[in-house]
Short mmCIF file of N, CA, C and O and ligand atoms in Angstrom, two decimals:
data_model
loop_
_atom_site.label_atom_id
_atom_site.label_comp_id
_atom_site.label_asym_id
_atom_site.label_seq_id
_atom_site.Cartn_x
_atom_site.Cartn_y
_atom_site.Cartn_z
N UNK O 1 0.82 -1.20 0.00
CA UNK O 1 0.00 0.00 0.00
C UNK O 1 0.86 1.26 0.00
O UNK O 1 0.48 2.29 -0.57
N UNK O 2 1.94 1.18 0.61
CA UNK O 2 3.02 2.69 0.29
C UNK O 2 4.10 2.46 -0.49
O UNK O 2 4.64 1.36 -0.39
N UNK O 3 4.65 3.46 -1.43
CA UNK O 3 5.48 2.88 -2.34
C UNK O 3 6.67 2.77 -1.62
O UNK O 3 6.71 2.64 -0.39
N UNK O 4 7.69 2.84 -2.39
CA UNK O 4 9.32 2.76 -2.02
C UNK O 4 10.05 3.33 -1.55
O UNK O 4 11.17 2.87 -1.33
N UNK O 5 9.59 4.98 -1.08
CA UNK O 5 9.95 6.21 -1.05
C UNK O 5 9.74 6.08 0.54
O UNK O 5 10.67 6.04 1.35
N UNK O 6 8.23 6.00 0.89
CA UNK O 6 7.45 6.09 2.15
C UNK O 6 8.28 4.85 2.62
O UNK O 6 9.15 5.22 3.41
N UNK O 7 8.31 3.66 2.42
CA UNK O 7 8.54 2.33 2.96
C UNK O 7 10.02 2.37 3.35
O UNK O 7 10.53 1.65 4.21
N UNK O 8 10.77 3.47 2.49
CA UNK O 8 12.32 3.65 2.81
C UNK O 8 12.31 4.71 4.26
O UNK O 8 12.94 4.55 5.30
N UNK O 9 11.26 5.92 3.85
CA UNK O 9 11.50 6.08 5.61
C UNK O 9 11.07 5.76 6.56
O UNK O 9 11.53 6.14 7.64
N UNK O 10 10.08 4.97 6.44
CA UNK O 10 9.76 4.18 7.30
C UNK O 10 10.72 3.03 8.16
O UNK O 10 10.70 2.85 9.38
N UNK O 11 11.60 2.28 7.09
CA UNK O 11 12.21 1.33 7.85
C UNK O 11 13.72 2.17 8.56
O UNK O 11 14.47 1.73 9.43
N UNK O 12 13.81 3.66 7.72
CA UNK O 12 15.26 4.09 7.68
C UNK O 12 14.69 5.79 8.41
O UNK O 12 15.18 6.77 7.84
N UNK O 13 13.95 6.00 9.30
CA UNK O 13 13.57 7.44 9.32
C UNK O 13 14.58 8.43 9.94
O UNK O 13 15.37 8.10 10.83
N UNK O 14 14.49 9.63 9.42
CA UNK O 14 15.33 10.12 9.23
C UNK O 14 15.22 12.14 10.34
O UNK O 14 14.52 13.15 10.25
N UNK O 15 16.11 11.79 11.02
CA UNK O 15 16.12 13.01 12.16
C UNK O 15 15.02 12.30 13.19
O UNK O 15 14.02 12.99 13.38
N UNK O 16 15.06 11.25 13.78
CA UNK O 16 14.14 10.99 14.36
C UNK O 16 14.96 11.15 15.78
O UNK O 16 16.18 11.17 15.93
N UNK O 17 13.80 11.27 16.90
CA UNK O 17 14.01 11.55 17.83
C UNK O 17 14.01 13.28 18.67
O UNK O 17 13.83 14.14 17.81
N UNK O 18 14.10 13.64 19.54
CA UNK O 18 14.17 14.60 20.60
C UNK O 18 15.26 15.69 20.54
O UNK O 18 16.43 15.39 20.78
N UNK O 19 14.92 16.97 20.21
CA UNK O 19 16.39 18.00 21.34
C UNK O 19 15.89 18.98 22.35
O UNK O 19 15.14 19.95 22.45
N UNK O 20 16.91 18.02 23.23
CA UNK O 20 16.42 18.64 24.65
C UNK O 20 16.72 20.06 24.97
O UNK O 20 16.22 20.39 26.04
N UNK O 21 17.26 20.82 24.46
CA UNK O 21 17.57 22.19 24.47
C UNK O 21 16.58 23.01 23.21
O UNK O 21 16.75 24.17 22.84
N UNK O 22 15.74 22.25 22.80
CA UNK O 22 15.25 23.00 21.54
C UNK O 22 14.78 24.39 21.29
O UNK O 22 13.95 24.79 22.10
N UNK O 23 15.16 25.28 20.25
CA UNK O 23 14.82 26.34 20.42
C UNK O 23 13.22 27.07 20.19
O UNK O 23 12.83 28.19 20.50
N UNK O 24 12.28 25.58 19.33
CA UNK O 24 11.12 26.01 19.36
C UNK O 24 10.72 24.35 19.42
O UNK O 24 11.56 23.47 19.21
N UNK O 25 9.34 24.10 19.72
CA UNK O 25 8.82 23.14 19.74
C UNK O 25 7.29 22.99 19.15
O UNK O 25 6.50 23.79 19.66
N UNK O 26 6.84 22.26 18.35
CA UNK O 26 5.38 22.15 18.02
C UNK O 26 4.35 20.80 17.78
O UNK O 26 4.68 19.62 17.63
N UNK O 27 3.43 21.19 17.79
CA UNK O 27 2.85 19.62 18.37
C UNK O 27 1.56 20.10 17.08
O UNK O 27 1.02 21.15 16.75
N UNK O 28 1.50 18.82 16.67
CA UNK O 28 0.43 18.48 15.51
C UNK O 28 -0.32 16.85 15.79
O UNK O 28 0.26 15.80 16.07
N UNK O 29 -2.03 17.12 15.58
CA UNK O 29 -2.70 15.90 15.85
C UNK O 29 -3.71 15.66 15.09
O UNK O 29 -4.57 16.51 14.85
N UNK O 30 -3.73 14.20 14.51
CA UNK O 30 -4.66 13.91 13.53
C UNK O 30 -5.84 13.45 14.23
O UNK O 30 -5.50 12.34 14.63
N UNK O 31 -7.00 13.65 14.59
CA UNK O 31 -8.11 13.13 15.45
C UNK O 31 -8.44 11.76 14.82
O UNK O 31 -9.00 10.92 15.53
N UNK O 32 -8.06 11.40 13.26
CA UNK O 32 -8.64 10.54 12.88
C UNK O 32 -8.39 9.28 13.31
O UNK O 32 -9.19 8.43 13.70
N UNK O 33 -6.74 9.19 13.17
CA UNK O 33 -6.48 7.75 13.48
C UNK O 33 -5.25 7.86 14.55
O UNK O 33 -4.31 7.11 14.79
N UNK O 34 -5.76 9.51 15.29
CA UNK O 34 -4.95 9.49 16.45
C UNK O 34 -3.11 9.31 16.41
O UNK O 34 -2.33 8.89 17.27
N UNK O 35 -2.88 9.84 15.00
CA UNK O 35 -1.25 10.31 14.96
C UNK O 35 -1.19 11.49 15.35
O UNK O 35 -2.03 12.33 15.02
N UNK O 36 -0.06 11.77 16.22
CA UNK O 36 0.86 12.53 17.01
C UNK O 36 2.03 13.02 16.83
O UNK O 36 2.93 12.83 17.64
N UNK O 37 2.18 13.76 15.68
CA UNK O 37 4.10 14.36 15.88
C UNK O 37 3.86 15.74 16.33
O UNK O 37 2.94 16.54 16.17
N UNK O 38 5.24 15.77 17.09
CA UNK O 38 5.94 16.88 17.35
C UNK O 38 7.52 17.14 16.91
O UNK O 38 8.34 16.22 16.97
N UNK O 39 7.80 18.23 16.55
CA UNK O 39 8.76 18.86 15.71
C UNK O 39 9.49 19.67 16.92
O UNK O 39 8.98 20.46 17.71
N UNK O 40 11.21 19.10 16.80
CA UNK O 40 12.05 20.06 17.49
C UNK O 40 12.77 20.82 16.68
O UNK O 40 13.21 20.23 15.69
N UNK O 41 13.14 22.37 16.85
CA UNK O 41 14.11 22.95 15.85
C UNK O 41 15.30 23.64 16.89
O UNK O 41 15.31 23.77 18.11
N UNK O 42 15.93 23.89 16.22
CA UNK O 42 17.40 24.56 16.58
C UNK O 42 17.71 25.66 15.68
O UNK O 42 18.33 25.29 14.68
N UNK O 43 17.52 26.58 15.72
CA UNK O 43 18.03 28.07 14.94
C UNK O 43 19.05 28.49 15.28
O UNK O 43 19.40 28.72 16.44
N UNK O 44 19.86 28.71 14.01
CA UNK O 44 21.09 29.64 14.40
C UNK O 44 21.03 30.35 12.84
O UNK O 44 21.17 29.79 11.76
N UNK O 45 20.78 31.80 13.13
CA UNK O 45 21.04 32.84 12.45
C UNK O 45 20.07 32.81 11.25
O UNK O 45 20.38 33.47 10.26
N UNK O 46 19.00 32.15 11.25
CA UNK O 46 17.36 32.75 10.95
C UNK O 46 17.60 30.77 10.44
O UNK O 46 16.54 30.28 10.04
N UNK O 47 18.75 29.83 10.44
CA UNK O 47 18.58 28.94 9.60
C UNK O 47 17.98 27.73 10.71
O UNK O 47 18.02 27.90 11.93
N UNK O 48 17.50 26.62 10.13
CA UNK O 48 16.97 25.41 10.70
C UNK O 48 18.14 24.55 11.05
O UNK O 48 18.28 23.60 10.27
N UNK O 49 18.98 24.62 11.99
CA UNK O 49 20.51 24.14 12.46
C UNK O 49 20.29 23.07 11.96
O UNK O 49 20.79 22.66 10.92
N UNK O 50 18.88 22.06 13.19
CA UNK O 50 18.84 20.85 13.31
C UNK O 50 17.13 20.66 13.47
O UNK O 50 16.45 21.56 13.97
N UNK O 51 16.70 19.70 13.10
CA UNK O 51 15.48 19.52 13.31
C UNK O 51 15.44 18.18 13.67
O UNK O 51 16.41 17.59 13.23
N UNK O 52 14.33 17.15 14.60
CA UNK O 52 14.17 16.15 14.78
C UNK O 52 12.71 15.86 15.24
O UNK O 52 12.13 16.76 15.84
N UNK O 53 12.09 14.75 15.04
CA UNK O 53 10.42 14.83 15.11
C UNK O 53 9.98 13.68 15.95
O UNK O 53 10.31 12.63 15.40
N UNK O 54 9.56 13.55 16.72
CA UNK O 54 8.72 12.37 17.69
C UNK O 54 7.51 12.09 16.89
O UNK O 54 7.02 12.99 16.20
N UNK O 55 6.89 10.70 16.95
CA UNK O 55 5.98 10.63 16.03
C UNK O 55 5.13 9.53 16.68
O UNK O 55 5.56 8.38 16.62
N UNK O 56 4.18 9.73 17.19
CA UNK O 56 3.40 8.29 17.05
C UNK O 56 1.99 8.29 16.36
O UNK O 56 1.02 9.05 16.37
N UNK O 57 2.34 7.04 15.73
CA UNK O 57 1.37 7.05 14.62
C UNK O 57 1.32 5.86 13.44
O UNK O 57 1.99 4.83 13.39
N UNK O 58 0.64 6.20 12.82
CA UNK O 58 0.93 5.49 11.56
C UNK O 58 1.70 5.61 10.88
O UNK O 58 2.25 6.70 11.05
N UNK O 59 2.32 4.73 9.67
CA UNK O 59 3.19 4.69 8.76
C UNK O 59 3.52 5.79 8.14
O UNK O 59 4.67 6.16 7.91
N UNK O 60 2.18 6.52 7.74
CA UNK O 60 1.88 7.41 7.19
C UNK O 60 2.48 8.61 8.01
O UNK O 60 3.49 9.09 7.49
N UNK O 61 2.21 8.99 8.77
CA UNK O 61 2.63 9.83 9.63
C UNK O 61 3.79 9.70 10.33
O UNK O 61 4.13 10.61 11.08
N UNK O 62 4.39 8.81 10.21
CA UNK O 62 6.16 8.81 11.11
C UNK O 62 6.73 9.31 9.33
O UNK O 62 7.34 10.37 9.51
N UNK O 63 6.75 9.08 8.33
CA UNK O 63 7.25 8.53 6.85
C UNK O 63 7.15 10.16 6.63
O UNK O 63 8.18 10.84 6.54
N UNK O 64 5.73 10.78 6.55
CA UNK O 64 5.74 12.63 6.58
C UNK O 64 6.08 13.45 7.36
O UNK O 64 5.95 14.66 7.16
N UNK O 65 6.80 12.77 8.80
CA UNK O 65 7.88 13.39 9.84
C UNK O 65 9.07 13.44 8.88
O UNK O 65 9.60 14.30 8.19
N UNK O 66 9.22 12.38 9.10
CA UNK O 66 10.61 11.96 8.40
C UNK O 66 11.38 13.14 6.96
O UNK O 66 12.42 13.78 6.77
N UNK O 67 10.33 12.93 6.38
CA UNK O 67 10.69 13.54 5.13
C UNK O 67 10.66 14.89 4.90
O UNK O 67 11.15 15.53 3.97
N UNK O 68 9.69 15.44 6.38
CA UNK O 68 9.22 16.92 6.46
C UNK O 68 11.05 17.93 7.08
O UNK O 68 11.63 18.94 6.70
N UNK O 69 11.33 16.74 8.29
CA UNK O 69 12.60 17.14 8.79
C UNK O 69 13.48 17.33 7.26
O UNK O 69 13.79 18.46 6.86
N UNK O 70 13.79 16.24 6.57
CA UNK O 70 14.31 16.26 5.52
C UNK O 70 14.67 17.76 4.77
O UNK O 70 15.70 18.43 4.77
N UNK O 71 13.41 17.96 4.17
CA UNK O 71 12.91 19.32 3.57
C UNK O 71 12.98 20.54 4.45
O UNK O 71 12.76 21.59 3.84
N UNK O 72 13.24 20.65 5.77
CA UNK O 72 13.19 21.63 6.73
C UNK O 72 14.60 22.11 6.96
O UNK O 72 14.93 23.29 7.02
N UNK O 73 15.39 21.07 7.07
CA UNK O 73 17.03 21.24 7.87
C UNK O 73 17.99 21.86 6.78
O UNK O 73 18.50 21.31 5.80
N UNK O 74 18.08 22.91 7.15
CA UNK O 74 19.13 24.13 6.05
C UNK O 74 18.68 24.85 5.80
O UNK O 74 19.38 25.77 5.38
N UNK O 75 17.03 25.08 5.83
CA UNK O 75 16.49 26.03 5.28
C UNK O 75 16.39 26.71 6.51
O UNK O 75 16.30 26.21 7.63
N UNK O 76 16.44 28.55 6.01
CA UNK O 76 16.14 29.85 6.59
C UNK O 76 14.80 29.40 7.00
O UNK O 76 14.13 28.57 6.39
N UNK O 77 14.35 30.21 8.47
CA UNK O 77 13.33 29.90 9.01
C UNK O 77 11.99 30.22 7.51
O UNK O 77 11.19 29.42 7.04
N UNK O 78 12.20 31.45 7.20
CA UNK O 78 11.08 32.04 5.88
C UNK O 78 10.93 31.26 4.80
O UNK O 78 10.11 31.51 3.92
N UNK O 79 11.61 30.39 4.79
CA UNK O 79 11.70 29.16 3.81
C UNK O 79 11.09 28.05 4.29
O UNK O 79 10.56 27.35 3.42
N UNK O 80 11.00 27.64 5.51
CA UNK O 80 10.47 26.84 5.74
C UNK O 80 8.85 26.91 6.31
O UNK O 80 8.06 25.97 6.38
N UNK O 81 8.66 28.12 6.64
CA UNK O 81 7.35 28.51 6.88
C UNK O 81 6.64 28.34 5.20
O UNK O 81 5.45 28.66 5.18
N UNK O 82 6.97 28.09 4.41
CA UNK O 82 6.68 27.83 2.98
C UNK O 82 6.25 26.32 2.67
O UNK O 82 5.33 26.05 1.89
N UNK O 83 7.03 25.33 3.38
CA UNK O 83 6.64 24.28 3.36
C UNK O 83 5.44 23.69 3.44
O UNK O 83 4.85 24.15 4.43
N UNK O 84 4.77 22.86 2.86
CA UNK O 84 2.99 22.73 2.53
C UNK O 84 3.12 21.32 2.90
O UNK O 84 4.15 20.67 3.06
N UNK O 85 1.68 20.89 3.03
CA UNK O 85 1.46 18.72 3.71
C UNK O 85 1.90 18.57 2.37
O UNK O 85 2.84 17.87 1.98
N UNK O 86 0.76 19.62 1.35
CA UNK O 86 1.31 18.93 -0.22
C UNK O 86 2.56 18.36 -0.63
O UNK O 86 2.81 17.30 -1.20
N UNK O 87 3.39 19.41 -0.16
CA UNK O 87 4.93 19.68 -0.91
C UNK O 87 5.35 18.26 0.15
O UNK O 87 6.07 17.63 -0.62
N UNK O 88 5.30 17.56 1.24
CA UNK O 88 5.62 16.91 1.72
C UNK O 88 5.47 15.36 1.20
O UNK O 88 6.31 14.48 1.03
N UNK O 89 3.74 15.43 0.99
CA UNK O 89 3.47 13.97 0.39
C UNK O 89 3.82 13.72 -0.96
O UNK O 89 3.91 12.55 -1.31
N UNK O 90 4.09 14.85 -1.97
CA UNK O 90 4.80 14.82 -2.95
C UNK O 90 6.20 14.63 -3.45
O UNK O 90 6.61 14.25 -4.55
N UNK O 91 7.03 15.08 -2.02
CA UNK O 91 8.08 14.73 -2.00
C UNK O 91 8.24 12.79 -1.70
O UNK O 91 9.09 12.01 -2.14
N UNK O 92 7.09 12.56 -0.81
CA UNK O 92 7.01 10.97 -0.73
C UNK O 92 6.56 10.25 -1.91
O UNK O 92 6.04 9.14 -1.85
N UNK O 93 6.79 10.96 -3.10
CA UNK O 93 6.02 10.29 -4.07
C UNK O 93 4.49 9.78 -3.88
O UNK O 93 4.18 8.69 -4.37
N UNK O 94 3.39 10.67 -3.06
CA UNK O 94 2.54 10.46 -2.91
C UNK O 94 1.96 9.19 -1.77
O UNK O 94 2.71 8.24 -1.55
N UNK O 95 0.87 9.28 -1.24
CA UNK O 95 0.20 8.48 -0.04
C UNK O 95 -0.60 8.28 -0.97
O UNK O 95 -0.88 8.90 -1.99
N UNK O 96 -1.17 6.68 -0.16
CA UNK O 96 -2.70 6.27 -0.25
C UNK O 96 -3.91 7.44 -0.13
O UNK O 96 -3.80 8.30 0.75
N UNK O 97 -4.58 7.45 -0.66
CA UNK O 97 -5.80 8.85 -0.59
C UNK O 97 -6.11 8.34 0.90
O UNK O 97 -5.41 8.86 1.77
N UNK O 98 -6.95 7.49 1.28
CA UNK O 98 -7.17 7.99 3.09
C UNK O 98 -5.98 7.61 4.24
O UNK O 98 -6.02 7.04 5.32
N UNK O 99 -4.95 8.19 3.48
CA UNK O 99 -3.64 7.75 4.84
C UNK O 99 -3.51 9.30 4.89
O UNK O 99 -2.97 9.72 5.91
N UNK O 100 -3.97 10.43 3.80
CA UNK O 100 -3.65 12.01 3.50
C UNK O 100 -3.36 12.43 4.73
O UNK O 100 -2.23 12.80 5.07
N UNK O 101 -4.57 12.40 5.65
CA UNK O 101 -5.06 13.02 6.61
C UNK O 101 -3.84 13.21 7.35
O UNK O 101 -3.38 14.29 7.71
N UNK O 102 -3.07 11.45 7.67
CA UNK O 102 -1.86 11.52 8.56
C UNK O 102 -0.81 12.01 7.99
O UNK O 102 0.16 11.85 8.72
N UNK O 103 -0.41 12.80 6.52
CA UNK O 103 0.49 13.59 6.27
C UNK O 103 -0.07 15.20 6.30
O UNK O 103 0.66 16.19 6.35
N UNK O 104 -0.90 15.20 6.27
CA UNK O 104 -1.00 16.51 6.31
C UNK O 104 -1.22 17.52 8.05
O UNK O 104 -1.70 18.63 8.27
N UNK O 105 -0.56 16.42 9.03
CA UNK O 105 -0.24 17.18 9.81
C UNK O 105 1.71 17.93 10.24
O UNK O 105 2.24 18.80 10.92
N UNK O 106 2.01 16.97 9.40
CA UNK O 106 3.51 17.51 9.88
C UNK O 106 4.22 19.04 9.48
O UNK O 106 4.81 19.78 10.27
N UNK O 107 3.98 19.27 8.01
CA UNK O 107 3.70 20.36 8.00
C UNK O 107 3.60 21.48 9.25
O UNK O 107 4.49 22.22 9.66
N UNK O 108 2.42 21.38 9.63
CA UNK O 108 1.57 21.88 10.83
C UNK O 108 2.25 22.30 11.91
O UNK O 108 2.28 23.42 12.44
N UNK O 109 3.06 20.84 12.32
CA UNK O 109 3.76 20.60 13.24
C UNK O 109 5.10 21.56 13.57
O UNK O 109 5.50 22.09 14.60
N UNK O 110 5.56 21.53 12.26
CA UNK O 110 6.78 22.40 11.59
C UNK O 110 6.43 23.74 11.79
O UNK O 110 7.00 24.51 12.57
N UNK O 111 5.51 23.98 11.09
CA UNK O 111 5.07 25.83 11.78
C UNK O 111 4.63 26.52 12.90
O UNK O 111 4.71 27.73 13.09
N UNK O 112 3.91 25.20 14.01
CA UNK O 112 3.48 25.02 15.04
C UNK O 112 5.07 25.68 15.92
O UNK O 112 5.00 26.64 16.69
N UNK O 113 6.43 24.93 15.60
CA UNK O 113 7.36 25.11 16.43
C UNK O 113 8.17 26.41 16.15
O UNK O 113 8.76 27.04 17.03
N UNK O 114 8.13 26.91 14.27
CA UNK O 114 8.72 28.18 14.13
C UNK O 114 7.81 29.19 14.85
O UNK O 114 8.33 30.25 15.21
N UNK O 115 6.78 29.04 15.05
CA UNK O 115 5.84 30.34 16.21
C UNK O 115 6.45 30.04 17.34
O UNK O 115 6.70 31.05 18.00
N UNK O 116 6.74 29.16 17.78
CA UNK O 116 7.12 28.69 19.44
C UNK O 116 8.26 28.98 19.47
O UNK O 116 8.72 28.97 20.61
N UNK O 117 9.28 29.36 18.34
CA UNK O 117 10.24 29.78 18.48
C UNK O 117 10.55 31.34 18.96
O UNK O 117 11.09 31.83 19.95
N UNK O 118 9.73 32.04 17.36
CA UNK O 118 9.41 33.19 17.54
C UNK O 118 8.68 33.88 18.53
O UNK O 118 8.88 35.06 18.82
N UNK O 119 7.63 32.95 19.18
CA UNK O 119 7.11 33.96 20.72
C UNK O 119 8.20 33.93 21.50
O UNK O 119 8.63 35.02 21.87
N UNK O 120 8.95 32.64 21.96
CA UNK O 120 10.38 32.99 23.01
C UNK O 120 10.98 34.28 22.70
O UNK O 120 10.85 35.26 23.43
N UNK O 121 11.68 34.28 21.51
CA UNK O 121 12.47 35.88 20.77
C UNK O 121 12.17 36.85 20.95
O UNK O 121 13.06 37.70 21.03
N UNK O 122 10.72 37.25 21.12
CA UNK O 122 10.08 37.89 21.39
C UNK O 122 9.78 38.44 22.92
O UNK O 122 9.81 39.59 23.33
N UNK O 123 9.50 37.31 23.56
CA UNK O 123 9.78 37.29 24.93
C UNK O 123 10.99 37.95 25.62
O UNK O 123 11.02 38.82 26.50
N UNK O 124 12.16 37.19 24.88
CA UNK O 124 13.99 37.43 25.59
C UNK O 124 13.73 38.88 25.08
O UNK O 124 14.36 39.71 25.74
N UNK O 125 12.98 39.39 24.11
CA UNK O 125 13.30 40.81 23.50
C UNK O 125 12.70 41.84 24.32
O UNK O 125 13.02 43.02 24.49
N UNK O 126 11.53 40.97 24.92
CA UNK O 126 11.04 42.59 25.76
C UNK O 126 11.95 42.58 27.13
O UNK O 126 12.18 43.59 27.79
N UNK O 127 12.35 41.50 27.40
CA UNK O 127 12.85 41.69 28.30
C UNK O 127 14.08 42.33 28.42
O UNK O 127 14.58 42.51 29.53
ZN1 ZN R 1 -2.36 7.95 10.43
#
């Protein structure tokens, strides 16, 4: 049911895991079939240092972590606020039509943590 692309990050995923110092954090949830990622980033000098994603979920949804970090890490924060579920499941060479749902939160997840970044900055700034 997933092609070669998805099934490669799946068995091989890629930035997976936690940073415990992270400079923003964001949390994305599919109600449907109850997938869960969250996205850690690391900024240095507007760029995406390091990114890494916790995921529980379906195939579908660890595979559009995976690939979302992929597409995220190097890019300037304004670049990555650009990033779409589309541009993600396309980069997977496409999902099953009802697995969508569980890619089109990572994305989410990803912009979820550049705001969480940017309110801290904001914060250290008034202060
Ligand atoms: Zn799912």
């Amino acid at each position: 049911m997933y092609n070669e692309k998805v099934l490669d990050h799946l068995s091989n995923p890629r930035n997976a895991g936690e940073i415990p110092d992270a400079d923003g954090i964001g949390h994305a949830g599919n109600p449907v079939d109850g997938d869960s990622i969250t996205i850690y980033i690391k900024v240095k000098e507007g760029i995406i240092d390091d990114i890494k994603f916790k995921t529980f979920g379906c195939g579908a949804a660890i595979a559009a972590s995976s690939m979302l970090t992929v597409l995220a890490k190097g890019k300037a924060i304004e670049e990555a606020l650009k990033i779409t579920n589309e541009q993600v499941a396309e980069a997977l060479g496409g999902l099953p039509p009802h697995k969508i749902n569980c890619s089109n939160i990572a994305a989410d997840a990803l912009h979820a943590a550049i705001a969480d970044y940017r309110s801290k900055i904001k914060f250290t700034f008034l202060r």
